[in-house]
CSV table of N, CA and C in Angstrom, one decimal:
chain,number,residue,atom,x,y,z
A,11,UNK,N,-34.3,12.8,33.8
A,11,UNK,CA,-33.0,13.0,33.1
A,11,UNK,C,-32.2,14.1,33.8
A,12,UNK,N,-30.9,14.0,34.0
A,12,UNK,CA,-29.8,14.8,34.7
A,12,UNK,C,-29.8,15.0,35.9
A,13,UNK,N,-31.1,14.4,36.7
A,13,UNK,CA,-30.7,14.2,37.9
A,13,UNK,C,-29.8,13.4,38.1
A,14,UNK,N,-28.9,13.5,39.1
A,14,UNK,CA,-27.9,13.0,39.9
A,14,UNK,C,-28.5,11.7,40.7
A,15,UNK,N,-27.8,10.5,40.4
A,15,UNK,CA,-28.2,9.2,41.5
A,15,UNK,C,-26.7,8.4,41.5
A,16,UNK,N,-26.5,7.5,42.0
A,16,UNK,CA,-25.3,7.0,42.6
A,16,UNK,C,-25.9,5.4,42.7
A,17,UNK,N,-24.9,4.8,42.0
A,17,UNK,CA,-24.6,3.8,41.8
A,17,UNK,C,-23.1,2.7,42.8
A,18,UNK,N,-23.7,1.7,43.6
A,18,UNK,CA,-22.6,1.3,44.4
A,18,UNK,C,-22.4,-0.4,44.1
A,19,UNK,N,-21.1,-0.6,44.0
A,19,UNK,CA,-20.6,-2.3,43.8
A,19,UNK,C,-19.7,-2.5,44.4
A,20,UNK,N,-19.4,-4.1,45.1
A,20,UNK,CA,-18.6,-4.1,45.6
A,20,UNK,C,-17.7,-5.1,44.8
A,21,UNK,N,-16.6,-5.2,45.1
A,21,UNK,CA,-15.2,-6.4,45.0
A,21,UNK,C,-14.5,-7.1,45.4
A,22,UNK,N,-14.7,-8.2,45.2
A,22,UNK,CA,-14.4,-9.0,46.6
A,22,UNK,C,-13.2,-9.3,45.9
A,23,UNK,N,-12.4,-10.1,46.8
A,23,UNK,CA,-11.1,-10.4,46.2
A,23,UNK,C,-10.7,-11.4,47.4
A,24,UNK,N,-9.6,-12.9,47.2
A,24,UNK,CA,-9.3,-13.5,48.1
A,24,UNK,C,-7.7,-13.0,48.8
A,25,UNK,N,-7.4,-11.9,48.2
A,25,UNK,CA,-6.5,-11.2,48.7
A,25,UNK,C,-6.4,-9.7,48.7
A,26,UNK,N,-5.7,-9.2,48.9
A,26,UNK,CA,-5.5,-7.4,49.0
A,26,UNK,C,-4.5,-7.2,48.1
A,27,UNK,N,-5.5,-5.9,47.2
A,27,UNK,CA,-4.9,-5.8,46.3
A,27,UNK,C,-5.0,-4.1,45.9
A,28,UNK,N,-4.6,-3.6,45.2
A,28,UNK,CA,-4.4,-2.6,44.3
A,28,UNK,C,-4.8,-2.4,43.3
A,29,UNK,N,-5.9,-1.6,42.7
A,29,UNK,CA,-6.7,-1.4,41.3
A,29,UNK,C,-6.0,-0.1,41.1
A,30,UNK,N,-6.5,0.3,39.9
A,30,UNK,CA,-6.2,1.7,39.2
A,30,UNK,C,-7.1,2.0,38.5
A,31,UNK,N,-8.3,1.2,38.3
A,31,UNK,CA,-9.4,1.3,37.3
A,31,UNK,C,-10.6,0.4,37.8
A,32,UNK,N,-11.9,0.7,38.5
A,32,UNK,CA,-13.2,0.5,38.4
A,32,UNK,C,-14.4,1.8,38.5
A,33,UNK,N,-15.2,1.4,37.5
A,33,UNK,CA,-16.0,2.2,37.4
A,33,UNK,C,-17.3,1.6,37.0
A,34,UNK,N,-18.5,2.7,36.5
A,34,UNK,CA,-19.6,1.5,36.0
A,34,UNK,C,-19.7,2.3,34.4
A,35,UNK,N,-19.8,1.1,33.4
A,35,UNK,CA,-19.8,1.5,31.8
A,35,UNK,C,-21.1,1.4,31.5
A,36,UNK,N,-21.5,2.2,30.8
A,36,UNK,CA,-23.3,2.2,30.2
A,36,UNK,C,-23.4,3.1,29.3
A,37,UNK,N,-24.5,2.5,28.3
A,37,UNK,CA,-25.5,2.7,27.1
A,37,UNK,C,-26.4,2.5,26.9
A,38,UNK,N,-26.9,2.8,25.5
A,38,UNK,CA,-28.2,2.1,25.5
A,38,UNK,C,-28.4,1.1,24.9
A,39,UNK,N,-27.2,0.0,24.1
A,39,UNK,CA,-27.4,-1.0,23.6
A,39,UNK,C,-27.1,-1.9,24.6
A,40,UNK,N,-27.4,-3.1,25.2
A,40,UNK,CA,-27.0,-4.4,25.7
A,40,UNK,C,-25.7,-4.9,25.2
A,41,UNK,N,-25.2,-5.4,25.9
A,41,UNK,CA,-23.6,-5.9,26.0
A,41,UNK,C,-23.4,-7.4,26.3
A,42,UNK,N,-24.2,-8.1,26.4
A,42,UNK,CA,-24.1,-9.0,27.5
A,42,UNK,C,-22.4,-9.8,27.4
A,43,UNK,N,-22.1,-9.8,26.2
A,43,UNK,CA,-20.0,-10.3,26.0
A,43,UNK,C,-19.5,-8.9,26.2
A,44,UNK,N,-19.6,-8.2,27.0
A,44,UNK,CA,-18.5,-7.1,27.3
A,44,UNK,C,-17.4,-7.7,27.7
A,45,UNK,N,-16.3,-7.1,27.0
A,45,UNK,CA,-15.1,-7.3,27.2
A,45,UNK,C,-13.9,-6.3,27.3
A,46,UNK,N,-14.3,-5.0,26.9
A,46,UNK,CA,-13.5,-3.8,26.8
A,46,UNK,C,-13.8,-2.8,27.4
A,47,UNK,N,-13.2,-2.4,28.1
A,47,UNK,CA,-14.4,-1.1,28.7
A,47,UNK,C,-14.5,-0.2,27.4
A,48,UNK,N,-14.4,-0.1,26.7
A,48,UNK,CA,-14.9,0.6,25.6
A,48,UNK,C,-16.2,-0.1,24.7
A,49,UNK,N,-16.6,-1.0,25.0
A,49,UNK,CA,-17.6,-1.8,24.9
A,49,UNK,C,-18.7,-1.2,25.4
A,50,UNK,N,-19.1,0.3,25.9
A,50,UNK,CA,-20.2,1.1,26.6
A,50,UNK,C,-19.2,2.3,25.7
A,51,UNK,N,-20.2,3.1,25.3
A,51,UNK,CA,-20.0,4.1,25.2
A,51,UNK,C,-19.8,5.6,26.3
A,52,UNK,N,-20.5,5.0,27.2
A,52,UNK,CA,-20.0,6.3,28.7
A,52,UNK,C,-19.7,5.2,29.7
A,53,UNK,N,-19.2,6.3,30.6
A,53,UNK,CA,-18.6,5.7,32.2
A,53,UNK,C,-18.7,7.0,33.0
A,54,UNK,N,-18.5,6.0,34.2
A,54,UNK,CA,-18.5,7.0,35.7
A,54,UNK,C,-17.4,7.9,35.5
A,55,UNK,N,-16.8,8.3,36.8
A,55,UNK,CA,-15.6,8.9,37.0
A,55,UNK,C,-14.7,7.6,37.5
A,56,UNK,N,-13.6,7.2,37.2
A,56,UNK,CA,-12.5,6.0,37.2
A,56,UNK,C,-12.2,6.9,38.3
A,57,UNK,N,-12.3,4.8,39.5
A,57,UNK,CA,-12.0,5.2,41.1
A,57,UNK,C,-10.5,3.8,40.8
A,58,UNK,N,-10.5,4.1,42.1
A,58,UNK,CA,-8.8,3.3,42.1
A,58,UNK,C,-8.8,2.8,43.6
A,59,UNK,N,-8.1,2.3,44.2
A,59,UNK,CA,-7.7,2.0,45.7
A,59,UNK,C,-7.8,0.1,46.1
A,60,UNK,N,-7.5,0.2,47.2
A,60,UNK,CA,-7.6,-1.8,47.4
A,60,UNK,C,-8.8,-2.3,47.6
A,61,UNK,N,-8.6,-3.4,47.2
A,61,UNK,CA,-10.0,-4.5,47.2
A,61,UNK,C,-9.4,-5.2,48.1
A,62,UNK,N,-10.4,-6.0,49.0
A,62,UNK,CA,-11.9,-6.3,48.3
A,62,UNK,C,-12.6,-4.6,49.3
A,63,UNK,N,-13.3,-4.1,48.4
A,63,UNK,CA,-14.0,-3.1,49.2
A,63,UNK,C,-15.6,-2.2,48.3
A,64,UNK,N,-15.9,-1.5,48.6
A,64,UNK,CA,-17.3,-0.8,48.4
A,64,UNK,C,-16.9,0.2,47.2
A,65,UNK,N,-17.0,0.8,46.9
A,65,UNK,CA,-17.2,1.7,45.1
A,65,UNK,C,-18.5,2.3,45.0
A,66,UNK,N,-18.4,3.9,44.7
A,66,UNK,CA,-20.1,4.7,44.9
A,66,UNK,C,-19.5,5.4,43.5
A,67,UNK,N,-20.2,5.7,42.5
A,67,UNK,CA,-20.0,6.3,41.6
A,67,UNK,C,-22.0,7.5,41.6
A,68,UNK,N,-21.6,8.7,41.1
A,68,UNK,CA,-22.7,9.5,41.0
A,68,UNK,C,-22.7,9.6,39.4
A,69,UNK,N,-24.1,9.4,38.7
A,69,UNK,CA,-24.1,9.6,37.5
A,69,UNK,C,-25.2,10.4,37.2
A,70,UNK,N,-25.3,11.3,36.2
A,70,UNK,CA,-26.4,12.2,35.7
A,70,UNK,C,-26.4,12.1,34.3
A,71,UNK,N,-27.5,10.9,33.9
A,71,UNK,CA,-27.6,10.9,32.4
A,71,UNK,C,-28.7,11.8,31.9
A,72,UNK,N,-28.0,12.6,30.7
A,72,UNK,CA,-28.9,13.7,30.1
A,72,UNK,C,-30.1,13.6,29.8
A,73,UNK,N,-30.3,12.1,28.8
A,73,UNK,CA,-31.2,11.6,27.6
A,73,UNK,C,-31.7,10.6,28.6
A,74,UNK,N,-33.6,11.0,28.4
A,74,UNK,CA,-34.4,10.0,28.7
A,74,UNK,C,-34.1,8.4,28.1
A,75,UNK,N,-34.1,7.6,28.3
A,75,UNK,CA,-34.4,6.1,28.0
A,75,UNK,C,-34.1,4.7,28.7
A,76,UNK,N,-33.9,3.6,28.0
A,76,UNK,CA,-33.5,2.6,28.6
A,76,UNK,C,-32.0,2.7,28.6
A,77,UNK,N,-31.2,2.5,29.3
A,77,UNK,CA,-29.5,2.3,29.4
A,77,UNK,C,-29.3,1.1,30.4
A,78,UNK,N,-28.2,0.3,29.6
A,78,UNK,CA,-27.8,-0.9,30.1
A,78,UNK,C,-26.8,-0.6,31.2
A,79,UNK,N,-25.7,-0.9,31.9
A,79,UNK,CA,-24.9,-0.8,32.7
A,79,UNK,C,-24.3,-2.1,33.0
A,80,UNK,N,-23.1,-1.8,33.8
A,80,UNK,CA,-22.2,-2.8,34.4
A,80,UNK,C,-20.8,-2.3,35.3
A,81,UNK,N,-21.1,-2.7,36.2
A,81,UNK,CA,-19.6,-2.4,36.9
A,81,UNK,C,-18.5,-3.3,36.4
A,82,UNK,N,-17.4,-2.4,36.3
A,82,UNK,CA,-15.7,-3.1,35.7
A,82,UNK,C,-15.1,-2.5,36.7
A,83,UNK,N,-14.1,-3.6,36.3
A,83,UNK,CA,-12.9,-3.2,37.6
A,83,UNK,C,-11.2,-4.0,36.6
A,84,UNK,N,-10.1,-3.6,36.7
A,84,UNK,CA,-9.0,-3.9,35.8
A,84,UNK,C,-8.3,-4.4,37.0
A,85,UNK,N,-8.2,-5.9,37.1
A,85,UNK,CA,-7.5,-6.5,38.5
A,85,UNK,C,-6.7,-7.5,37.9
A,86,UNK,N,-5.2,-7.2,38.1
A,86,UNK,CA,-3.9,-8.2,37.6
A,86,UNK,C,-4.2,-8.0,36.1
A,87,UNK,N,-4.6,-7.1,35.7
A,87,UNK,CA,-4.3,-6.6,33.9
A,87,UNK,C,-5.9,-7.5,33.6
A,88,UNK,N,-6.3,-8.2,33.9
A,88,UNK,CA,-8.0,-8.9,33.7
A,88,UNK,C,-9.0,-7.7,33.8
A,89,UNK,N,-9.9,-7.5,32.5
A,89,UNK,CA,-11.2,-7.2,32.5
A,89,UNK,C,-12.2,-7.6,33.2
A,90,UNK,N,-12.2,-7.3,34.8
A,90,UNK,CA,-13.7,-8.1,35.4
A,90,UNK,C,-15.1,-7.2,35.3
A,91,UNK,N,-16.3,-7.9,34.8
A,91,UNK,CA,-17.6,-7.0,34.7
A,91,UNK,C,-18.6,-8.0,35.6
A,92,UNK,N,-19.6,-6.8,36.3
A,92,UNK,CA,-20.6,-7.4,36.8
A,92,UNK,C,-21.9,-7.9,35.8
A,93,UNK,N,-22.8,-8.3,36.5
A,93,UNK,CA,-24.1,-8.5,35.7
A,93,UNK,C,-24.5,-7.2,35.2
A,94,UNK,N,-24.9,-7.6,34.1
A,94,UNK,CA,-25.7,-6.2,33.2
A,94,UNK,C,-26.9,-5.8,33.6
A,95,UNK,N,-27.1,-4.7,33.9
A,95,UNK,CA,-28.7,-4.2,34.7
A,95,UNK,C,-29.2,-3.3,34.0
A,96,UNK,N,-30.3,-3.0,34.0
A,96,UNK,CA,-31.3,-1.7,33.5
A,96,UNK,C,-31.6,-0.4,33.9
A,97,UNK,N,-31.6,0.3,33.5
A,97,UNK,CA,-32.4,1.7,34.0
A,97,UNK,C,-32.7,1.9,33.1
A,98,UNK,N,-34.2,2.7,33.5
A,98,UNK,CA,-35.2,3.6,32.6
A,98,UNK,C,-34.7,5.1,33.2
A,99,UNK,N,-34.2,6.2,32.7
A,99,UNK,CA,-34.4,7.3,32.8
A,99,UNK,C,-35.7,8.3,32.3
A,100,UNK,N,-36.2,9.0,32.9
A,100,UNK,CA,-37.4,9.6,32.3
A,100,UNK,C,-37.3,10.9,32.1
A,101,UNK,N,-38.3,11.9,31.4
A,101,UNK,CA,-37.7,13.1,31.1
A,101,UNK,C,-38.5,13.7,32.5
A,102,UNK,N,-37.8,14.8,33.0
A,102,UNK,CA,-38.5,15.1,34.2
A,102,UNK,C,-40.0,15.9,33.7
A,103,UNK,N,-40.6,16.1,34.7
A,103,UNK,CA,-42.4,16.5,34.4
A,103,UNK,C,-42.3,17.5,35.0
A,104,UNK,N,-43.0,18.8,35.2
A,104,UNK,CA,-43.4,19.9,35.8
A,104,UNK,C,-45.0,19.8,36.4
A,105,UNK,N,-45.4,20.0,37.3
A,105,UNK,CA,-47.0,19.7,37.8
A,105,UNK,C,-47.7,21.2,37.4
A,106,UNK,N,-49.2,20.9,37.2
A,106,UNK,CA,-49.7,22.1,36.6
A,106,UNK,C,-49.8,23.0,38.1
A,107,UNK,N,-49.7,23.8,37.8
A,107,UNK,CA,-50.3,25.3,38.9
A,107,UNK,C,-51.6,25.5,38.7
């Protein structure tokens, strides 16, 4: 928990374009009809620039557990989301001395 890891997706597009919003949205409930980015309760830090291209987001979730995810991207005013994935977060451990 609160370590720092990074999360990367890409977007393909059959043309070049201009975003102003992709990021990745996660919780701990399952989403699988996401449709709003408010549909997750947290997100990355909102990246922007042309597709089709690569996207790195760094996330540090506090709370041990299961959290769902998905990368979104807001392309021609459309809600696009990737497949929903898992992570387990764990609380970190200390080794005995």
């Amino acid at each position: 928990a609160s370590q720092k890891f990074s999360l990367t997706w890409y977007i393909d597009s059959p043309r070049v374009a201009t975003i102003s919003h992709t990021a990745i949205h996660y919780g701990k409930t399952p989403k699988p009809q996401a449709k709003l980015p408010s549909d997750y309760p947290e997100k990355s830090a909102i990246l922007g620039g042309q597709i089709p291209a690569t996207f790195s987001a760094q996330l540090a979730i506090p709370s041990a557990g299961a959290y769902y995810y998905r990368a979104h991207a807001i392309v021609d005013s459309q809600n696009i989301w990737s497949n929903e994935g898992l992570i387990r977060i764990f609380e970190a451990t200390t080794s005995a001395q």
